[in-house]
Tab-separated table of C-alpha atoms in Angstrom:
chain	number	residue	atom	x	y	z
A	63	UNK	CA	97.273	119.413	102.341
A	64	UNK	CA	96.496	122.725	101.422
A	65	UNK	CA	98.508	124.321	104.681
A	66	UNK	CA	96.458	122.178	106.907
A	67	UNK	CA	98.718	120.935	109.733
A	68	UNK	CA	96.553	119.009	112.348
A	69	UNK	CA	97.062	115.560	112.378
A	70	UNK	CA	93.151	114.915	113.004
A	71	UNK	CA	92.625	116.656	110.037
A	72	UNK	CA	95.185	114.957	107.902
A	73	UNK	CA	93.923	111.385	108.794
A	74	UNK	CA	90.493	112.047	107.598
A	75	UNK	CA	91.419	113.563	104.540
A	76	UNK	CA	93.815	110.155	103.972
A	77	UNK	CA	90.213	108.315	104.763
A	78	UNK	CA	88.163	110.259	102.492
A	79	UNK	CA	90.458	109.289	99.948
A	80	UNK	CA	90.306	105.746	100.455
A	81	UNK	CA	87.102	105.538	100.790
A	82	UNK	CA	86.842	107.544	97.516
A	83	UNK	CA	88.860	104.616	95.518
A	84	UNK	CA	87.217	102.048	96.813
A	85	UNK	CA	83.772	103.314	95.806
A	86	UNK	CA	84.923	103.865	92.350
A	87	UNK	CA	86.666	100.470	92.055
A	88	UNK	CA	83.215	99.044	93.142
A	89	UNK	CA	81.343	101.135	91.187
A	90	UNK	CA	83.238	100.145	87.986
A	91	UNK	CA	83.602	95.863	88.937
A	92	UNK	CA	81.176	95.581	85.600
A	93	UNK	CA	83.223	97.448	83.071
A	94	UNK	CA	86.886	96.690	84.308
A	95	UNK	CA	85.823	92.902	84.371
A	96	UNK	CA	84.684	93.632	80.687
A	97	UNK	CA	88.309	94.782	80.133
A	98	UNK	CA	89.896	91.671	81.938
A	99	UNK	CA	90.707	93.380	85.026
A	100	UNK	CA	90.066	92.650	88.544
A	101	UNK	CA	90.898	94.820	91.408
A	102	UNK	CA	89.044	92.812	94.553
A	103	UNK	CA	90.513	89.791	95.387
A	104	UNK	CA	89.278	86.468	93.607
A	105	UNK	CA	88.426	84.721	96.923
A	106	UNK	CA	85.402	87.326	97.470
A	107	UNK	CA	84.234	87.686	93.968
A	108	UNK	CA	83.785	83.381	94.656
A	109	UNK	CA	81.721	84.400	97.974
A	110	UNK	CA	79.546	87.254	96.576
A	111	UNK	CA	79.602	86.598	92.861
């Protein structure tokens, strides 16, 4: 990623942008449910409504 090389480096960037996703898949539950998609399992959607 952009000539960085250390491995350190390389796992927190894979982290950030994880952690990135899953913030915008939360984020956007209301409206993708509106468009008949779900992207968190079914089983906690049941728990935590």
């Amino acid at each position: 990623v952009m000539g960085v090389r250390d491995e350190r480096a390389l796992q927190n960037a894979a982290h950030l942008g994880m952690a990135m996703q899953i913030t915008n898949i939360c984020r956007d539950v209301e409206e993708d449910w509106g468009r008949d998609r779900l992207y968190i399992p079914e089983e906690l959607l049941a728990r935590y409504g």
